[in-house]
Amino acid sequence: MSHMRPNPDQLLAQVQAVEQKQARGKLKLFFGAAPGVGKTYAMLESARKAAKEGADVLVGYIEPHARPETQSLVLGLDVLNRREVEYRGAQVFEFDLSAALQRKPGLILVDELAHTNALGSSHTKRWQDVIELLDAGIDVYSTLNVQHLESLNDVIAQITGVAVRETVPDWVFENADEIELVDLAPDDLLERLRDGKIYLPEQAQRAISHFFQKGNLIALRELALRQSAQRVDAQMVEFRRENAIEQTWPAAERLLVCVSSSPGSAKLVRATRRMAASLKASWVAVHVETPASMKMSADDRQRLTRNLRLAEQLGGETAMISGSKLVDAVIAYARNRNVSKIMVGKPQQPRWRDLLRGPFVYELARRCGDIDVYIISGDQDTETPRSVAPRVGKSLAWGYAWATIAVAICTAISLTLDRLSSSDGKIVNMVMVYLLGVVAVSLRLGRGPSMLTSLAGVIAFDFFFIAPRLTFAVQDTQYIFTFVVMFVTGVVISSLVARLAAQAALAQRGEQRTMSLYGMSREFAAIQARETIVAVAMRHLAQAVDGQVCLLLPNGSKQLETQRPEYKGFEPSQHDQGVARWVFDHRQPAGLGTDTLPGATALYLPLATSRGSVGVLGIQPAKSAAPLDIDQSHLLEALAGLIALALERSELSQQAEQRRMLIETERLRNSLLSAVSHDLRTPLAAIAGASSTLLDADQSLSADIRRELTTSIYEETHRLSRLVANLLDMTRLEGGGMVANKEWQPVEEIVGVVIRRFAAYAAKHPIDTQLAAELPLVPFDDVLMQQVLINLVENAMKFSPPFAPVTISAAASKTDITVSVSDRGPGVTPGEETRLFEKFYRSQGAPGRSGVGLGLAICRGIVQLHGGRIWVENQPAGGAKFSFTLPIVGRPPAVPPEAAGE
């Protein structure tokens, strides 16, 4: 086993990943092919084993399905009480997430990961509950069937004919810390089903004739085994990467085929596909971008794109990697992906090129170590001859012309140095001038013109400066060595500079791709509005594509509409709109450069998510006849994925807001029904009873009883009036229909009005006042402020014991006046200080008290309408103290002298 030092960036990322894993809980999934294979049983057995080892185990939720052997395993474990929820007129039991988080065990069992929670739960899906438990640092055991994986939804429906509605995103399965496969042969599972160990007899018979057919179970078992094997393979690759293991572990076959622009690469790809099919192995087609590939002609680039697309169509994975040397890049990628076999084409180039560039195939076979190399010949006769980029053209001719001019300039400079200097060192300076010219040409014109500059510089140096001058003869033979060194140095410099320039160009292309993805994802993270997402997407796409783009999103009637943000894209033709519709429905690319509907003028990519298509992205290249190369296609697919996720997140946020509003509406409706059923019915019953007594008794009642009944009718009528007034005031506050007519006036006046209003209750609850001397005038609406004080005093009397006083106090500061109402009741339960001012909320500290729960909410709305704030706090001596502020804004009007005298 060979090891190599890890890359520092990779090591830092691994350390950060380990820290995140340590902070989160660990998820273990018991994975099976179908219900009844024993997932819950295996989970409970593992939990009991963990409990014996000292772990704090809590059974959060278990679906026993009336199986005695499963229920017996629960005995002896700590069980969390289930939450009872009313759903469609029936009582159902759900997992209590809040209680689990408050209990915070070391390990919790949550059965049926794909379950959909009842309306009103914290999350829509149970897997979301599990994610929150993991974020809280709690380990979780859960169960999952293969048919509930989102990516297999269509496959399961095709095999079984049953559309599974409850699904789990694949990333939840892939990020699980441990997967335990619970397997059972189809015949044994059917026998358990017939014995009634899974469902009741009538349900079991129906299941055998539908979902639990033997063919379905065999297919589901194969899918479960494949998913488990892929998961194990991913864990092995991750382990090799974390431990920097270079040696290939051939636990499973994985093939790599090297693809180029050669016509023979198509045959190489097909041969790899056949070998992968016979080995039941995965395979990847790789193209290495080197400095030499920057000079690839347009025809060669299109042929490379076709070869890579062929690999994708045949089911292979494609990748484009960068490297200065082909062999190093291929071997590094192969070891990183744990490749067991490499497929390459038989070399077709002349031997002299191998001498210059090195034999790729033989060097790969020598250095690949334990990886097998297969050499396959390409069929050159059946393919279109490979086009060669023209070496002599207008641009190339100008390059050589500028190289000649550069040599002439260097010669002129050297002649000047020769006339101005008489020292022996001038020869060295002249050589440096010519080498400088080689560097300049290499940076601007490439390798060919730079090598011409090197050769021409040696010839010019000999002709003009070496005796005998103006001849090519060499009098001193030591200069021959100078010429050789000068030429070789020039060639090396030109090669290195050209290679660095090409590598810089490759790095720039990679940086542009990375910045496009990073810039779009960063902006998407901060926005949710659909219009803003479209505008940002169009702007980034316009920068990433050499051409025009368009976004087609479905409207309310599911028809695709072209979005028109600030950046104006192209408008698809009627034919292209049909292509876009096909892409939206089938979630597959189509149009220009593909084998599906290739007659379109643009390439159309689906904006697909796990929940379906959310739109279509259209790309019309600047040269409509030339399709996009594979590199651009991969970039656009990545950008399309980001756009799709952003649009899905926007849609989910809207749905969450609608769901929140629905829950809030349902809560308000229930509160109103509660108010009608209790707070309206009680006074109405009292009024009806008192009035019927007065009518039936006629003149037989004494005057005191008549007065008592009449007073009861009056008080209950006033109570009803206050309740209806509170409901109307709350409606006006929320609708913005309540306006404060502020006038400068003293607070003492409204306090006096409130005291007179409760004069009849003075015997049971006397009102004390503690008003500071010389309170300033304050701008407020006296009618609304009277209502605030009345509601606060009524609330204080309601929660105070008999004959306990209620205190109204007021004090002033430079910026506001604070008014307080204190009682001698039980006080406020900790945590209710803010919730008391919510609509329809009733204090939990004093059960049995009447009231709808609107009075304090109205007080808060009126105080905020005046620009103040309201709060509650417990008093040291007992009781609650409600306080609110009225800001003093501006100056009060001047009081006339005669009014002041009065």
Short mmCIF file of N, CA and C in Angstrom, two decimals, residues 200-296:
data_model
loop_
_atom_site.label_atom_id
_atom_site.label_comp_id
_atom_site.label_asym_id
_atom_site.label_seq_id
_atom_site.Cartn_x
_atom_site.Cartn_y
_atom_site.Cartn_z
N LEU A 200 -52.64 -7.38 7.71
CA LEU A 200 -53.79 -8.21 8.03
C LEU A 200 -54.13 -9.09 6.83
N PRO A 201 -54.82 -10.22 7.05
CA PRO A 201 -55.05 -11.18 5.95
C PRO A 201 -55.67 -10.56 4.70
N GLU A 202 -56.73 -9.73 4.87
CA GLU A 202 -57.35 -9.16 3.67
C GLU A 202 -56.42 -8.16 2.98
N GLN A 203 -55.64 -7.41 3.76
CA GLN A 203 -54.67 -6.50 3.17
C GLN A 203 -53.54 -7.26 2.51
N ALA A 204 -53.11 -8.36 3.12
CA ALA A 204 -52.02 -9.15 2.56
C ALA A 204 -52.40 -9.74 1.21
N GLN A 205 -53.62 -10.23 1.08
CA GLN A 205 -54.05 -10.81 -0.20
C GLN A 205 -54.09 -9.76 -1.29
N ARG A 206 -54.54 -8.56 -0.95
CA ARG A 206 -54.58 -7.47 -1.93
C ARG A 206 -53.16 -7.05 -2.32
N ALA A 207 -52.24 -7.06 -1.33
CA ALA A 207 -50.85 -6.65 -1.61
C ALA A 207 -50.17 -7.68 -2.51
N ILE A 208 -50.44 -8.99 -2.31
CA ILE A 208 -49.81 -10.03 -3.14
C ILE A 208 -50.23 -9.90 -4.59
N SER A 209 -51.46 -9.49 -4.81
CA SER A 209 -51.94 -9.37 -6.19
C SER A 209 -51.53 -8.07 -6.86
N HIS A 210 -50.96 -7.15 -6.12
CA HIS A 210 -50.56 -5.86 -6.71
C HIS A 210 -49.06 -5.62 -6.53
N PHE A 211 -48.69 -4.95 -5.46
CA PHE A 211 -47.30 -4.52 -5.28
C PHE A 211 -46.36 -5.67 -5.00
N PHE A 212 -46.81 -6.64 -4.19
CA PHE A 212 -45.94 -7.72 -3.72
C PHE A 212 -45.93 -8.92 -4.68
N GLN A 213 -45.90 -8.66 -5.97
CA GLN A 213 -45.70 -9.75 -6.91
C GLN A 213 -44.22 -10.15 -6.90
N LYS A 214 -43.96 -11.41 -7.20
CA LYS A 214 -42.59 -11.90 -7.07
C LYS A 214 -41.64 -11.16 -8.01
N GLY A 215 -42.10 -10.87 -9.23
CA GLY A 215 -41.23 -10.14 -10.16
C GLY A 215 -40.90 -8.76 -9.63
N ASN A 216 -41.88 -8.08 -9.05
CA ASN A 216 -41.62 -6.76 -8.47
C ASN A 216 -40.60 -6.85 -7.34
N LEU A 217 -40.75 -7.86 -6.48
CA LEU A 217 -39.84 -8.00 -5.34
C LEU A 217 -38.42 -8.30 -5.80
N ILE A 218 -38.28 -9.09 -6.87
CA ILE A 218 -36.93 -9.38 -7.38
C ILE A 218 -36.28 -8.09 -7.90
N ALA A 219 -37.06 -7.30 -8.65
CA ALA A 219 -36.52 -6.05 -9.18
C ALA A 219 -36.18 -5.06 -8.06
N LEU A 220 -37.06 -4.96 -7.07
CA LEU A 220 -36.79 -4.07 -5.95
C LEU A 220 -35.57 -4.52 -5.16
N ARG A 221 -35.40 -5.84 -5.03
CA ARG A 221 -34.23 -6.35 -4.32
C ARG A 221 -32.95 -6.00 -5.05
N GLU A 222 -32.97 -6.12 -6.39
CA GLU A 222 -31.77 -5.77 -7.16
C GLU A 222 -31.46 -4.28 -7.02
N LEU A 223 -32.49 -3.43 -7.06
CA LEU A 223 -32.27 -1.99 -6.89
C LEU A 223 -31.67 -1.69 -5.52
N ALA A 224 -32.19 -2.34 -4.48
CA ALA A 224 -31.67 -2.10 -3.13
C ALA A 224 -30.21 -2.55 -3.02
N LEU A 225 -29.90 -3.71 -3.61
CA LEU A 225 -28.52 -4.19 -3.56
C LEU A 225 -27.58 -3.25 -4.33
N ARG A 226 -28.04 -2.76 -5.48
CA ARG A 226 -27.21 -1.84 -6.26
C ARG A 226 -26.99 -0.53 -5.51
N GLN A 227 -28.03 0.00 -4.92
CA GLN A 227 -27.88 1.25 -4.17
C GLN A 227 -26.92 1.07 -3.00
N SER A 228 -27.02 -0.07 -2.33
CA SER A 228 -26.11 -0.33 -1.20
C SER A 228 -24.67 -0.47 -1.69
N ALA A 229 -24.51 -1.15 -2.84
CA ALA A 229 -23.15 -1.32 -3.37
C ALA A 229 -22.55 0.03 -3.78
N GLN A 230 -23.35 0.88 -4.41
CA GLN A 230 -22.85 2.20 -4.78
C GLN A 230 -22.49 3.02 -3.55
N ARG A 231 -23.26 2.88 -2.50
CA ARG A 231 -22.96 3.59 -1.27
C ARG A 231 -21.65 3.10 -0.66
N VAL A 232 -21.44 1.79 -0.67
CA VAL A 232 -20.19 1.24 -0.14
C VAL A 232 -19.01 1.68 -0.99
N ASP A 233 -19.20 1.71 -2.31
CA ASP A 233 -18.13 2.15 -3.19
C ASP A 233 -17.77 3.61 -2.94
N ALA A 234 -18.78 4.45 -2.72
CA ALA A 234 -18.51 5.86 -2.41
C ALA A 234 -17.75 6.00 -1.10
N GLN A 235 -18.09 5.16 -0.11
CA GLN A 235 -17.36 5.21 1.15
C GLN A 235 -15.90 4.80 0.97
N MET A 236 -15.66 3.80 0.09
CA MET A 236 -14.28 3.37 -0.13
C MET A 236 -13.48 4.47 -0.82
N VAL A 237 -14.09 5.14 -1.82
CA VAL A 237 -13.39 6.23 -2.50
C VAL A 237 -13.08 7.36 -1.53
N GLU A 238 -14.04 7.67 -0.67
CA GLU A 238 -13.82 8.73 0.31
C GLU A 238 -12.71 8.35 1.29
N PHE A 239 -12.67 7.08 1.69
CA PHE A 239 -11.61 6.65 2.60
C PHE A 239 -10.25 6.75 1.94
N ARG A 240 -10.13 6.35 0.69
CA ARG A 240 -8.85 6.46 -0.02
C ARG A 240 -8.42 7.90 -0.14
N ARG A 241 -9.38 8.79 -0.39
CA ARG A 241 -9.04 10.20 -0.52
C ARG A 241 -8.60 10.79 0.81
N GLU A 242 -9.32 10.45 1.88
CA GLU A 242 -8.97 10.99 3.19
C GLU A 242 -7.60 10.52 3.66
N ASN A 243 -7.23 9.30 3.30
CA ASN A 243 -5.95 8.75 3.74
C ASN A 243 -4.87 8.86 2.68
N ALA A 244 -5.14 9.58 1.59
CA ALA A 244 -4.15 9.82 0.53
C ALA A 244 -3.56 8.51 0.02
N ILE A 245 -4.40 7.51 -0.21
CA ILE A 245 -3.94 6.22 -0.71
C ILE A 245 -3.89 6.27 -2.23
N GLU A 246 -2.71 6.12 -2.77
CA GLU A 246 -2.51 6.23 -4.22
C GLU A 246 -2.82 4.92 -4.94
N GLN A 247 -2.56 3.81 -4.31
CA GLN A 247 -2.75 2.52 -4.96
C GLN A 247 -4.22 2.26 -5.23
N THR A 248 -4.51 1.68 -6.40
CA THR A 248 -5.88 1.36 -6.77
C THR A 248 -6.36 0.13 -6.02
N TRP A 249 -7.57 0.20 -5.49
CA TRP A 249 -8.21 -0.95 -4.85
C TRP A 249 -9.24 -1.50 -5.81
N PRO A 250 -8.97 -2.61 -6.47
CA PRO A 250 -9.91 -3.12 -7.48
C PRO A 250 -11.09 -3.88 -6.87
N ALA A 251 -11.76 -3.24 -5.92
CA ALA A 251 -12.93 -3.90 -5.33
C ALA A 251 -14.07 -3.98 -6.34
N ALA A 252 -14.13 -3.01 -7.23
CA ALA A 252 -15.11 -3.02 -8.31
C ALA A 252 -14.44 -2.46 -9.56
N GLU A 253 -14.83 -2.98 -10.70
CA GLU A 253 -14.23 -2.52 -11.95
C GLU A 253 -14.73 -1.12 -12.30
N ARG A 254 -13.81 -0.27 -12.69
CA ARG A 254 -14.15 1.05 -13.21
C ARG A 254 -13.21 1.37 -14.35
N LEU A 255 -13.76 1.74 -15.50
CA LEU A 255 -12.99 1.93 -16.71
C LEU A 255 -12.85 3.42 -17.01
N LEU A 256 -11.70 3.76 -17.60
CA LEU A 256 -11.45 5.13 -18.06
C LEU A 256 -10.98 5.07 -19.50
N VAL A 257 -11.60 5.85 -20.36
CA VAL A 257 -11.22 5.91 -21.75
C VAL A 257 -10.72 7.32 -22.06
N CYS A 258 -9.58 7.41 -22.71
CA CYS A 258 -9.00 8.71 -23.09
C CYS A 258 -9.56 9.11 -24.44
N VAL A 259 -10.22 10.25 -24.47
CA VAL A 259 -10.90 10.73 -25.68
C VAL A 259 -10.19 11.97 -26.19
N SER A 260 -10.03 12.04 -27.49
CA SER A 260 -9.43 13.21 -28.12
C SER A 260 -10.30 13.61 -29.31
N SER A 261 -9.77 14.51 -30.14
CA SER A 261 -10.50 14.93 -31.34
C SER A 261 -10.26 13.98 -32.50
N SER A 262 -9.55 12.89 -32.28
CA SER A 262 -9.27 11.94 -33.34
C SER A 262 -10.55 11.23 -33.78
N PRO A 263 -10.73 10.99 -35.08
CA PRO A 263 -11.92 10.24 -35.52
C PRO A 263 -11.98 8.84 -34.92
N GLY A 264 -10.84 8.26 -34.57
CA GLY A 264 -10.84 6.93 -34.00
C GLY A 264 -11.35 6.87 -32.58
N SER A 265 -11.53 8.03 -31.92
CA SER A 265 -12.01 8.02 -30.54
C SER A 265 -13.43 7.51 -30.43
N ALA A 266 -14.23 7.66 -31.47
CA ALA A 266 -15.61 7.16 -31.43
C ALA A 266 -15.62 5.64 -31.28
N LYS A 267 -14.75 4.96 -32.06
CA LYS A 267 -14.67 3.50 -31.92
C LYS A 267 -14.14 3.12 -30.54
N LEU A 268 -13.21 3.90 -30.03
CA LEU A 268 -12.65 3.63 -28.70
C LEU A 268 -13.73 3.75 -27.62
N VAL A 269 -14.60 4.73 -27.76
CA VAL A 269 -15.69 4.91 -26.80
C VAL A 269 -16.65 3.73 -26.86
N ARG A 270 -16.99 3.28 -28.07
CA ARG A 270 -17.92 2.15 -28.20
C ARG A 270 -17.31 0.87 -27.63
N ALA A 271 -16.02 0.67 -27.85
CA ALA A 271 -15.36 -0.52 -27.30
C ALA A 271 -15.35 -0.49 -25.78
N THR A 272 -15.14 0.68 -25.21
CA THR A 272 -15.18 0.81 -23.75
C THR A 272 -16.57 0.52 -23.22
N ARG A 273 -17.58 0.99 -23.94
CA ARG A 273 -18.97 0.71 -23.50
C ARG A 273 -19.25 -0.78 -23.52
N ARG A 274 -18.78 -1.47 -24.54
CA ARG A 274 -19.01 -2.93 -24.60
C ARG A 274 -18.29 -3.65 -23.47
N MET A 275 -17.05 -3.25 -23.19
CA MET A 275 -16.31 -3.89 -22.11
C MET A 275 -16.96 -3.59 -20.76
N ALA A 276 -17.41 -2.36 -20.56
CA ALA A 276 -18.07 -2.00 -19.30
C ALA A 276 -19.36 -2.79 -19.11
N ALA A 277 -20.09 -3.00 -20.21
CA ALA A 277 -21.33 -3.78 -20.11
C ALA A 277 -21.04 -5.23 -19.76
N SER A 278 -19.99 -5.79 -20.34
CA SER A 278 -19.66 -7.18 -20.03
C SER A 278 -19.16 -7.35 -18.61
N LEU A 279 -18.48 -6.32 -18.08
CA LEU A 279 -17.96 -6.38 -16.71
C LEU A 279 -18.95 -5.84 -15.68
N LYS A 280 -20.11 -5.29 -16.15
CA LYS A 280 -21.07 -4.65 -15.25
C LYS A 280 -20.38 -3.54 -14.45
N ALA A 281 -19.59 -2.74 -15.14
CA ALA A 281 -18.77 -1.73 -14.48
C ALA A 281 -19.16 -0.34 -14.96
N SER A 282 -18.85 0.65 -14.14
CA SER A 282 -19.04 2.04 -14.53
C SER A 282 -17.81 2.51 -15.32
N TRP A 283 -17.99 3.55 -16.13
CA TRP A 283 -16.88 4.03 -16.94
C TRP A 283 -17.00 5.53 -17.15
N VAL A 284 -15.85 6.13 -17.44
CA VAL A 284 -15.78 7.57 -17.60
C VAL A 284 -14.89 7.89 -18.79
N ALA A 285 -15.34 8.84 -19.61
CA ALA A 285 -14.56 9.32 -20.75
C ALA A 285 -13.89 10.63 -20.37
N VAL A 286 -12.58 10.70 -20.55
CA VAL A 286 -11.80 11.84 -20.09
C VAL A 286 -11.05 12.45 -21.26
N HIS A 287 -11.08 13.77 -21.33
CA HIS A 287 -10.24 14.52 -22.26
C HIS A 287 -9.36 15.46 -21.46
N VAL A 288 -8.08 15.47 -21.77
CA VAL A 288 -7.12 16.31 -21.05
C VAL A 288 -6.84 17.55 -21.90
N GLU A 289 -7.08 18.71 -21.31
CA GLU A 289 -6.74 19.97 -21.97
C GLU A 289 -5.29 20.31 -21.64
N THR A 290 -4.46 20.33 -22.66
CA THR A 290 -3.06 20.68 -22.51
C THR A 290 -2.80 21.98 -23.27
N PRO A 291 -1.64 22.59 -23.09
CA PRO A 291 -1.33 23.79 -23.88
C PRO A 291 -1.45 23.57 -25.38
N ALA A 292 -1.17 22.36 -25.85
CA ALA A 292 -1.28 22.09 -27.29
C ALA A 292 -2.73 22.12 -27.76
N SER A 293 -3.68 21.75 -26.88
CA SER A 293 -5.08 21.73 -27.29
C SER A 293 -5.67 23.11 -27.50
N MET A 294 -4.97 24.15 -27.03
CA MET A 294 -5.45 25.51 -27.26
C MET A 294 -5.42 25.87 -28.75
N LYS A 295 -4.56 25.16 -29.52
CA LYS A 295 -4.46 25.43 -30.95
C LYS A 295 -5.39 24.55 -31.77
N MET A 296 -6.28 23.85 -31.15
CA MET A 296 -7.17 22.94 -31.85
C MET A 296 -8.08 23.71 -32.80
#
